[in-house]
């Protein structure tokens, strides 16, 4: 306790998103908290997009999920991909800020409280080996391990492989994204068997069209998973 106090005197806690001082480690300052669009209330049961109205406990779907059938069972997201939420995701993904996974794991656990069961296994969306070599870490795996620690769930980071490297899909249409990602993710030849008969929670940093989650779900289904839910740290929505 004394050592921790000394460390805080020398290195006072700072906001995760800016240089402002905070009362504790791994926290957001008041201004950044206000600019972080946490998702709550009534949401789409398939993708986690916030919906208008009050949560009555009934399953509701957004327009996108009504028009586009989702191969997974349920979906949730923690933040809207804008303002502070967008900065946090980009810092985790491209800025070597793996420390952000720790608080994100707590946020994800809160978001997924109605998805996680005792038999749930967590599977991160895999990176192609060449991209993993360049980036040195998989941000989805960092989130998955942080979530697993909070939720007490097993994490299977290598149950799936991404055997095809796709180009960046920013600016592509929904159909182009689904076409580019179809069939790109498969069970690992040996470790994929761990998904047989399991309830799987797929974790990624961002959901845009849902194409990446769809490809990952396809890999889990072919490995024999019986129920598949998806969880994103941030959700891109039409009004984002």
PDB file of C-alpha atoms in Angstrom:
ATOM      1  CA  UNK A   1       0.000   0.000   0.000  1.00  0.00           C
ATOM      2  CA  UNK A   2       2.839   2.395   0.886  1.00  0.00           C
ATOM      3  CA  UNK A   3       4.714   1.487  -2.282  1.00  0.00           C
ATOM      4  CA  UNK A   4       1.582   2.118  -4.350  1.00  0.00           C
ATOM      5  CA  UNK A   5       1.188   5.538  -2.751  1.00  0.00           C
ATOM      6  CA  UNK A   6       4.801   6.393  -3.523  1.00  0.00           C
ATOM      7  CA  UNK A   7       4.358   5.312  -7.141  1.00  0.00           C
ATOM      8  CA  UNK A   8       1.264   7.515  -7.446  1.00  0.00           C
ATOM      9  CA  UNK A   9       3.215  10.467  -6.062  1.00  0.00           C
ATOM     10  CA  UNK A  10       5.922   9.976  -8.690  1.00  0.00           C
ATOM     11  CA  UNK A  11       3.616   8.872 -11.507  1.00  0.00           C
ATOM     12  CA  UNK A  12       0.108  10.165 -10.766  1.00  0.00           C
ATOM     13  CA  UNK A  13      -2.728   8.339 -12.556  1.00  0.00           C
ATOM     14  CA  UNK A  14      -3.654   9.827 -15.910  1.00  0.00           C
ATOM     15  CA  UNK A  15      -6.740   9.531 -18.078  1.00  0.00           C
ATOM     16  CA  UNK A  16      -6.720   6.649 -20.539  1.00  0.00           C
ATOM     17  CA  UNK A  17      -7.560   9.005 -23.394  1.00  0.00           C
ATOM     18  CA  UNK A  18      -5.722  12.232 -22.513  1.00  0.00           C
ATOM     19  CA  UNK A  19      -3.119  13.636 -20.112  1.00  0.00           C
ATOM     20  CA  UNK A  20      -5.566  14.788 -17.430  1.00  0.00           C
ATOM     21  CA  UNK A  21      -5.015  13.486 -13.916  1.00  0.00           C
ATOM     22  CA  UNK A  22      -7.469  10.958 -12.491  1.00  0.00           C
ATOM     23  CA  UNK A  23      -8.129   9.529  -9.042  1.00  0.00           C
ATOM     24  CA  UNK A  24      -7.225   5.971 -10.021  1.00  0.00           C
ATOM     25  CA  UNK A  25      -5.313   4.014 -12.631  1.00  0.00           C
ATOM     26  CA  UNK A  26      -6.996   2.835 -15.828  1.00  0.00           C
ATOM     27  CA  UNK A  27      -9.758   5.441 -15.648  1.00  0.00           C
ATOM     28  CA  UNK A  28     -11.207   8.212 -17.791  1.00  0.00           C
ATOM     29  CA  UNK A  29     -11.308  11.840 -16.709  1.00  0.00           C
ATOM     30  CA  UNK A  30     -14.684  13.552 -16.466  1.00  0.00           C
ATOM     31  CA  UNK A  31     -14.442  15.224 -19.870  1.00  0.00           C
ATOM     32  CA  UNK A  32     -13.435  12.036 -21.709  1.00  0.00           C
ATOM     33  CA  UNK A  33     -16.087  10.027 -19.858  1.00  0.00           C
ATOM     34  CA  UNK A  34     -18.744  12.463 -21.076  1.00  0.00           C
ATOM     35  CA  UNK A  35     -17.436  12.069 -24.642  1.00  0.00           C
ATOM     36  CA  UNK A  36     -17.490   8.258 -24.453  1.00  0.00           C
ATOM     37  CA  UNK A  37     -20.766   6.941 -25.824  1.00  0.00           C
ATOM     38  CA  UNK A  38     -21.356   3.831 -23.714  1.00  0.00           C
ATOM     39  CA  UNK A  39     -24.253   1.780 -25.044  1.00  0.00           C
ATOM     40  CA  UNK A  40     -27.130   1.061 -22.682  1.00  0.00           C
ATOM     41  CA  UNK A  41     -30.879   0.641 -22.583  1.00  0.00           C
ATOM     42  CA  UNK A  42     -32.704  -0.955 -25.493  1.00  0.00           C
ATOM     43  CA  UNK A  43     -30.321  -2.497 -28.042  1.00  0.00           C
ATOM     44  CA  UNK A  44     -30.540  -4.703 -31.099  1.00  0.00           C
ATOM     45  CA  UNK A  45     -30.305  -8.309 -29.920  1.00  0.00           C
ATOM     46  CA  UNK A  46     -28.154  -9.282 -32.909  1.00  0.00           C
ATOM     47  CA  UNK A  47     -25.573  -6.492 -33.124  1.00  0.00           C
ATOM     48  CA  UNK A  48     -25.860  -4.322 -30.014  1.00  0.00           C
ATOM     49  CA  UNK A  49     -26.824  -1.101 -31.793  1.00  0.00           C
ATOM     50  CA  UNK A  50     -28.848   1.177 -29.483  1.00  0.00           C
ATOM     51  CA  UNK A  51     -32.529   1.468 -30.353  1.00  0.00           C
ATOM     52  CA  UNK A  52     -35.204   3.996 -29.548  1.00  0.00           C
ATOM     53  CA  UNK A  53     -37.645   3.058 -26.834  1.00  0.00           C
ATOM     54  CA  UNK A  54     -37.525   1.330 -23.482  1.00  0.00           C
ATOM     55  CA  UNK A  55     -36.157  -2.132 -22.819  1.00  0.00           C
ATOM     56  CA  UNK A  56     -39.178  -4.361 -22.192  1.00  0.00           C
ATOM     57  CA  UNK A  57     -37.178  -7.578 -22.139  1.00  0.00           C
ATOM     58  CA  UNK A  58     -38.419  -8.583 -25.584  1.00  0.00           C
ATOM     59  CA  UNK A  59     -36.000  -9.345 -28.411  1.00  0.00           C
ATOM     60  CA  UNK A  60     -35.653  -6.362 -30.769  1.00  0.00           C
ATOM     61  CA  UNK A  61     -33.690  -6.032 -34.008  1.00  0.00           C
ATOM     62  CA  UNK A  62     -32.370  -2.979 -35.827  1.00  0.00           C
ATOM     63  CA  UNK A  63     -33.219  -2.376 -39.491  1.00  0.00           C
ATOM     64  CA  UNK A  64     -29.852  -3.742 -40.651  1.00  0.00           C
ATOM     65  CA  UNK A  65     -30.294  -7.015 -38.764  1.00  0.00           C
ATOM     66  CA  UNK A  66     -33.854  -7.379 -40.053  1.00  0.00           C
ATOM     67  CA  UNK A  67     -32.656  -7.027 -43.650  1.00  0.00           C
ATOM     68  CA  UNK A  68     -29.399  -8.975 -43.203  1.00  0.00           C
ATOM     69  CA  UNK A  69     -29.676 -12.324 -41.450  1.00  0.00           C
ATOM     70  CA  UNK A  70     -26.886 -12.811 -38.914  1.00  0.00           C
ATOM     71  CA  UNK A  71     -25.259 -16.263 -38.688  1.00  0.00           C
ATOM     72  CA  UNK A  72     -24.577 -15.859 -34.965  1.00  0.00           C
ATOM     73  CA  UNK A  73     -27.171 -15.991 -32.179  1.00  0.00           C
ATOM     74  CA  UNK A  74     -26.830 -12.745 -30.207  1.00  0.00           C
ATOM     75  CA  UNK A  75     -24.586  -9.695 -30.347  1.00  0.00           C
ATOM     76  CA  UNK A  76     -23.576  -6.852 -28.044  1.00  0.00           C
ATOM     77  CA  UNK A  77     -21.255  -3.832 -28.143  1.00  0.00           C
ATOM     78  CA  UNK A  78     -19.926  -1.612 -25.369  1.00  0.00           C
ATOM     79  CA  UNK A  79     -19.253   1.738 -27.048  1.00  0.00           C
ATOM     80  CA  UNK A  80     -20.284   3.691 -30.081  1.00  0.00           C
ATOM     81  CA  UNK A  81     -17.347   4.117 -32.453  1.00  0.00           C
ATOM     82  CA  UNK A  82     -17.016   7.877 -32.170  1.00  0.00           C
ATOM     83  CA  UNK A  83     -15.319  10.572 -30.082  1.00  0.00           C
ATOM     84  CA  UNK A  84     -13.375   9.088 -27.144  1.00  0.00           C
ATOM     85  CA  UNK A  85     -14.507   5.561 -28.001  1.00  0.00           C
ATOM     86  CA  UNK A  86     -12.965   5.836 -31.461  1.00  0.00           C
ATOM     87  CA  UNK A  87      -9.704   7.221 -30.063  1.00  0.00           C
ATOM     88  CA  UNK A  88      -9.463   4.378 -27.569  1.00  0.00           C
ATOM     89  CA  UNK A  89     -10.049   1.720 -30.223  1.00  0.00           C
ATOM     90  CA  UNK A  90      -7.492   3.230 -32.598  1.00  0.00           C
ATOM     91  CA  UNK A  91      -4.952   3.556 -29.792  1.00  0.00           C
ATOM     92  CA  UNK A  92      -5.404  -0.104 -28.880  1.00  0.00           C
ATOM     93  CA  UNK A  93      -5.295  -1.258 -32.487  1.00  0.00           C
ATOM     94  CA  UNK A  94      -2.531   0.890 -33.958  1.00  0.00           C
ATOM     95  CA  UNK A  95      -0.887   2.733 -31.072  1.00  0.00           C
ATOM     96  CA  UNK A  96       0.567  -0.154 -29.032  1.00  0.00           C
ATOM     97  CA  UNK A  97      -1.764   0.758 -26.164  1.00  0.00           C
ATOM     98  CA  UNK A  98      -2.328  -2.788 -24.975  1.00  0.00           C
ATOM     99  CA  UNK A  99      -2.841  -1.342 -21.476  1.00  0.00           C
ATOM    100  CA  UNK A 100      -6.285  -0.242 -22.662  1.00  0.00           C
ATOM    101  CA  UNK A 101      -7.410  -3.874 -22.762  1.00  0.00           C
ATOM    102  CA  UNK A 102      -7.538  -4.034 -18.953  1.00  0.00           C
ATOM    103  CA  UNK A 103     -10.312  -1.449 -18.421  1.00  0.00           C
ATOM    104  CA  UNK A 104     -11.966  -2.530 -21.670  1.00  0.00           C
ATOM    105  CA  UNK A 105     -12.194  -6.052 -20.270  1.00  0.00           C
ATOM    106  CA  UNK A 106     -14.253  -4.762 -17.347  1.00  0.00           C
ATOM    107  CA  UNK A 107     -16.535  -2.795 -19.678  1.00  0.00           C
ATOM    108  CA  UNK A 108     -16.974  -5.816 -21.942  1.00  0.00           C
ATOM    109  CA  UNK A 109     -17.832  -8.064 -18.992  1.00  0.00           C
ATOM    110  CA  UNK A 110     -20.589  -5.663 -17.982  1.00  0.00           C
ATOM    111  CA  UNK A 111     -21.917  -5.552 -21.539  1.00  0.00           C
ATOM    112  CA  UNK A 112     -21.863  -9.339 -21.914  1.00  0.00           C
ATOM    113  CA  UNK A 113     -23.353 -10.196 -18.536  1.00  0.00           C
ATOM    114  CA  UNK A 114     -26.450 -11.748 -20.175  1.00  0.00           C
ATOM    115  CA  UNK A 115     -24.375 -13.651 -22.749  1.00  0.00           C
ATOM    116  CA  UNK A 116     -21.791 -15.362 -20.559  1.00  0.00           C
ATOM    117  CA  UNK A 117     -22.528 -18.764 -19.028  1.00  0.00           C
ATOM    118  CA  UNK A 118     -20.441 -21.186 -16.985  1.00  0.00           C
ATOM    119  CA  UNK A 119     -19.550 -23.166 -20.107  1.00  0.00           C
ATOM    120  CA  UNK A 120     -18.745 -20.154 -22.311  1.00  0.00           C
ATOM    121  CA  UNK A 121     -15.400 -20.086 -24.109  1.00  0.00           C
ATOM    122  CA  UNK A 122     -14.075 -16.828 -25.521  1.00  0.00           C
ATOM    123  CA  UNK A 123     -12.576 -16.747 -29.008  1.00  0.00           C
ATOM    124  CA  UNK A 124     -10.926 -13.615 -30.438  1.00  0.00           C
ATOM    125  CA  UNK A 125     -11.220 -12.797 -34.126  1.00  0.00           C
ATOM    126  CA  UNK A 126      -7.901 -14.062 -35.531  1.00  0.00           C
ATOM    127  CA  UNK A 127      -5.346 -12.001 -37.444  1.00  0.00           C
ATOM    128  CA  UNK A 128      -3.516 -13.252 -40.516  1.00  0.00           C
ATOM    129  CA  UNK A 129       0.002 -14.313 -39.527  1.00  0.00           C
ATOM    130  CA  UNK A 130       1.646 -11.596 -41.621  1.00  0.00           C
ATOM    131  CA  UNK A 131      -0.399  -8.843 -39.992  1.00  0.00           C
ATOM    132  CA  UNK A 132       0.253 -10.321 -36.540  1.00  0.00           C
ATOM    133  CA  UNK A 133       3.989 -10.355 -37.301  1.00  0.00           C
ATOM    134  CA  UNK A 134       3.919  -6.685 -38.256  1.00  0.00           C
ATOM    135  CA  UNK A 135       1.646  -5.511 -35.411  1.00  0.00           C
ATOM    136  CA  UNK A 136       3.186  -7.893 -32.831  1.00  0.00           C
ATOM    137  CA  UNK A 137      -0.142  -8.467 -31.075  1.00  0.00           C
ATOM    138  CA  UNK A 138      -3.788  -9.162 -31.862  1.00  0.00           C
ATOM    139  CA  UNK A 139      -5.942  -6.478 -30.275  1.00  0.00           C
ATOM    140  CA  UNK A 140      -8.943  -8.839 -30.271  1.00  0.00           C
ATOM    141  CA  UNK A 141      -6.916 -11.401 -28.307  1.00  0.00           C
ATOM    142  CA  UNK A 142      -5.843  -8.729 -25.806  1.00  0.00           C
ATOM    143  CA  UNK A 143      -9.506  -7.883 -25.239  1.00  0.00           C
ATOM    144  CA  UNK A 144     -10.469 -11.553 -25.019  1.00  0.00           C
ATOM    145  CA  UNK A 145      -7.870 -12.301 -22.341  1.00  0.00           C
ATOM    146  CA  UNK A 146      -8.887  -9.227 -20.337  1.00  0.00           C
ATOM    147  CA  UNK A 147     -12.544 -10.250 -20.538  1.00  0.00           C
ATOM    148  CA  UNK A 148     -11.757 -13.852 -19.667  1.00  0.00           C
ATOM    149  CA  UNK A 149      -9.904 -12.757 -16.545  1.00  0.00           C
ATOM    150  CA  UNK A 150     -12.862 -10.699 -15.322  1.00  0.00           C
ATOM    151  CA  UNK A 151     -15.557 -13.190 -16.343  1.00  0.00           C
ATOM    152  CA  UNK A 152     -13.682 -16.335 -15.330  1.00  0.00           C
ATOM    153  CA  UNK A 153     -14.009 -17.891 -18.790  1.00  0.00           C
ATOM    154  CA  UNK A 154     -11.521 -19.922 -20.794  1.00  0.00           C
ATOM    155  CA  UNK A 155      -9.961 -18.088 -23.740  1.00  0.00           C
ATOM    156  CA  UNK A 156      -9.017 -20.027 -26.890  1.00  0.00           C
ATOM    157  CA  UNK A 157      -6.827 -17.610 -28.866  1.00  0.00           C
ATOM    158  CA  UNK A 158      -5.664 -20.074 -31.510  1.00  0.00           C
ATOM    159  CA  UNK A 159      -8.776 -22.202 -32.099  1.00  0.00           C
ATOM    160  CA  UNK A 160      -9.251 -20.412 -35.433  1.00  0.00           C
ATOM    161  CA  UNK A 161      -6.857 -19.311 -38.150  1.00  0.00           C
ATOM    162  CA  UNK A 162      -7.177 -16.546 -40.699  1.00  0.00           C
ATOM    163  CA  UNK A 163      -5.648 -18.228 -43.722  1.00  0.00           C
ATOM    164  CA  UNK A 164      -6.338 -15.438 -46.221  1.00  0.00           C
ATOM    165  CA  UNK A 165      -4.992 -11.911 -45.868  1.00  0.00           C
ATOM    166  CA  UNK A 166      -7.510  -9.302 -46.981  1.00  0.00           C
ATOM    167  CA  UNK A 167      -6.849  -5.702 -47.888  1.00  0.00           C
ATOM    168  CA  UNK A 168      -8.079  -2.952 -45.546  1.00  0.00           C
ATOM    169  CA  UNK A 169     -11.833  -2.644 -46.037  1.00  0.00           C
ATOM    170  CA  UNK A 170     -12.361   0.980 -45.043  1.00  0.00           C
ATOM    171  CA  UNK A 171     -14.630   2.642 -47.568  1.00  0.00           C
ATOM    172  CA  UNK A 172     -15.965  -0.641 -48.951  1.00  0.00           C
ATOM    173  CA  UNK A 173     -19.669  -1.369 -49.180  1.00  0.00           C
ATOM    174  CA  UNK A 174     -21.348  -3.989 -47.028  1.00  0.00           C
ATOM    175  CA  UNK A 175     -21.562  -6.451 -49.925  1.00  0.00           C
ATOM    176  CA  UNK A 176     -17.893  -5.919 -50.758  1.00  0.00           C
ATOM    177  CA  UNK A 177     -16.913  -6.578 -47.144  1.00  0.00           C
ATOM    178  CA  UNK A 178     -18.884  -9.819 -46.954  1.00  0.00           C
ATOM    179  CA  UNK A 179     -17.508 -11.017 -50.291  1.00  0.00           C
ATOM    180  CA  UNK A 180     -13.920 -10.224 -49.322  1.00  0.00           C
ATOM    181  CA  UNK A 181     -14.129 -12.008 -45.955  1.00  0.00           C
ATOM    182  CA  UNK A 182     -16.203 -15.049 -46.884  1.00  0.00           C
ATOM    183  CA  UNK A 183     -14.293 -18.272 -46.221  1.00  0.00           C
ATOM    184  CA  UNK A 184     -11.203 -16.542 -44.839  1.00  0.00           C
ATOM    185  CA  UNK A 185     -11.368 -18.007 -41.313  1.00  0.00           C
ATOM    186  CA  UNK A 186     -11.299 -21.714 -40.455  1.00  0.00           C
ATOM    187  CA  UNK A 187     -10.773 -23.945 -37.422  1.00  0.00           C
ATOM    188  CA  UNK A 188      -7.170 -24.727 -36.536  1.00  0.00           C
ATOM    189  CA  UNK A 189      -6.374 -28.221 -37.748  1.00  0.00           C
ATOM    190  CA  UNK A 190      -5.688 -29.448 -34.197  1.00  0.00           C
ATOM    191  CA  UNK A 191      -6.844 -26.820 -31.709  1.00  0.00           C
ATOM    192  CA  UNK A 192     -10.136 -26.114 -33.450  1.00  0.00           C
ATOM    193  CA  UNK A 193     -11.559 -29.315 -31.951  1.00  0.00           C
ATOM    194  CA  UNK A 194     -11.808 -27.479 -28.617  1.00  0.00           C
ATOM    195  CA  UNK A 195     -14.870 -25.656 -29.987  1.00  0.00           C
ATOM    196  CA  UNK A 196     -16.872 -28.854 -30.512  1.00  0.00           C
ATOM    197  CA  UNK A 197     -20.178 -28.613 -28.634  1.00  0.00           C
ATOM    198  CA  UNK A 198     -19.246 -25.333 -26.940  1.00  0.00           C
ATOM    199  CA  UNK A 199     -20.976 -22.019 -26.371  1.00  0.00           C
ATOM    200  CA  UNK A 200     -18.605 -19.535 -28.015  1.00  0.00           C
ATOM    201  CA  UNK A 201     -18.363 -15.798 -27.449  1.00  0.00           C
ATOM    202  CA  UNK A 202     -16.447 -14.162 -30.300  1.00  0.00           C
ATOM    203  CA  UNK A 203     -14.656 -10.928 -29.360  1.00  0.00           C
ATOM    204  CA  UNK A 204     -13.349  -8.126 -31.591  1.00  0.00           C
ATOM    205  CA  UNK A 205     -12.542  -4.446 -31.251  1.00  0.00           C
ATOM    206  CA  UNK A 206     -15.044  -3.037 -33.773  1.00  0.00           C
ATOM    207  CA  UNK A 207     -18.179  -4.181 -35.582  1.00  0.00           C
ATOM    208  CA  UNK A 208     -18.964  -2.303 -38.790  1.00  0.00           C
ATOM    209  CA  UNK A 209     -20.971  -4.370 -41.279  1.00  0.00           C
ATOM    210  CA  UNK A 210     -20.615  -7.593 -39.297  1.00  0.00           C
ATOM    211  CA  UNK A 211     -18.692  -9.305 -42.118  1.00  0.00           C
ATOM    212  CA  UNK A 212     -15.699 -10.183 -39.932  1.00  0.00           C
ATOM    213  CA  UNK A 213     -17.926 -11.611 -37.218  1.00  0.00           C
ATOM    214  CA  UNK A 214     -19.824 -13.580 -39.882  1.00  0.00           C
ATOM    215  CA  UNK A 215     -16.620 -15.123 -41.223  1.00  0.00           C
ATOM    216  CA  UNK A 216     -15.476 -15.967 -37.695  1.00  0.00           C
ATOM    217  CA  UNK A 217     -18.869 -17.474 -36.886  1.00  0.00           C
ATOM    218  CA  UNK A 218     -18.572 -19.632 -39.986  1.00  0.00           C
ATOM    219  CA  UNK A 219     -15.254 -20.943 -38.678  1.00  0.00           C
ATOM    220  CA  UNK A 220     -16.753 -21.718 -35.266  1.00  0.00           C
ATOM    221  CA  UNK A 221     -19.768 -23.464 -36.808  1.00  0.00           C
ATOM    222  CA  UNK A 222     -17.560 -25.689 -38.933  1.00  0.00           C
ATOM    223  CA  UNK A 223     -15.649 -26.620 -35.757  1.00  0.00           C
ATOM    224  CA  UNK A 224     -18.894 -27.810 -34.155  1.00  0.00           C
ATOM    225  CA  UNK A 225     -19.796 -24.916 -31.831  1.00  0.00           C
ATOM    226  CA  UNK A 226     -23.439 -25.201 -30.767  1.00  0.00           C
ATOM    227  CA  UNK A 227     -24.168 -21.565 -29.867  1.00  0.00           C
ATOM    228  CA  UNK A 228     -22.253 -18.487 -30.971  1.00  0.00           C
ATOM    229  CA  UNK A 229     -22.606 -14.949 -29.658  1.00  0.00           C
ATOM    230  CA  UNK A 230     -20.506 -11.951 -30.635  1.00  0.00           C
ATOM    231  CA  UNK A 231     -19.160  -9.020 -28.636  1.00  0.00           C
ATOM    232  CA  UNK A 232     -17.480  -5.843 -29.897  1.00  0.00           C
ATOM    233  CA  UNK A 233     -15.801  -3.134 -27.902  1.00  0.00           C
ATOM    234  CA  UNK A 234     -17.223  -0.549 -30.326  1.00  0.00           C
ATOM    235  CA  UNK A 235     -20.097  -0.474 -32.813  1.00  0.00           C
ATOM    236  CA  UNK A 236     -20.108   1.622 -35.954  1.00  0.00           C
ATOM    237  CA  UNK A 237     -23.624   2.846 -36.625  1.00  0.00           C
ATOM    238  CA  UNK A 238     -25.149   4.880 -39.438  1.00  0.00           C
ATOM    239  CA  UNK A 239     -25.420   7.954 -37.230  1.00  0.00           C
ATOM    240  CA  UNK A 240     -21.909   7.567 -35.797  1.00  0.00           C
TER     241      UNK A 240
END
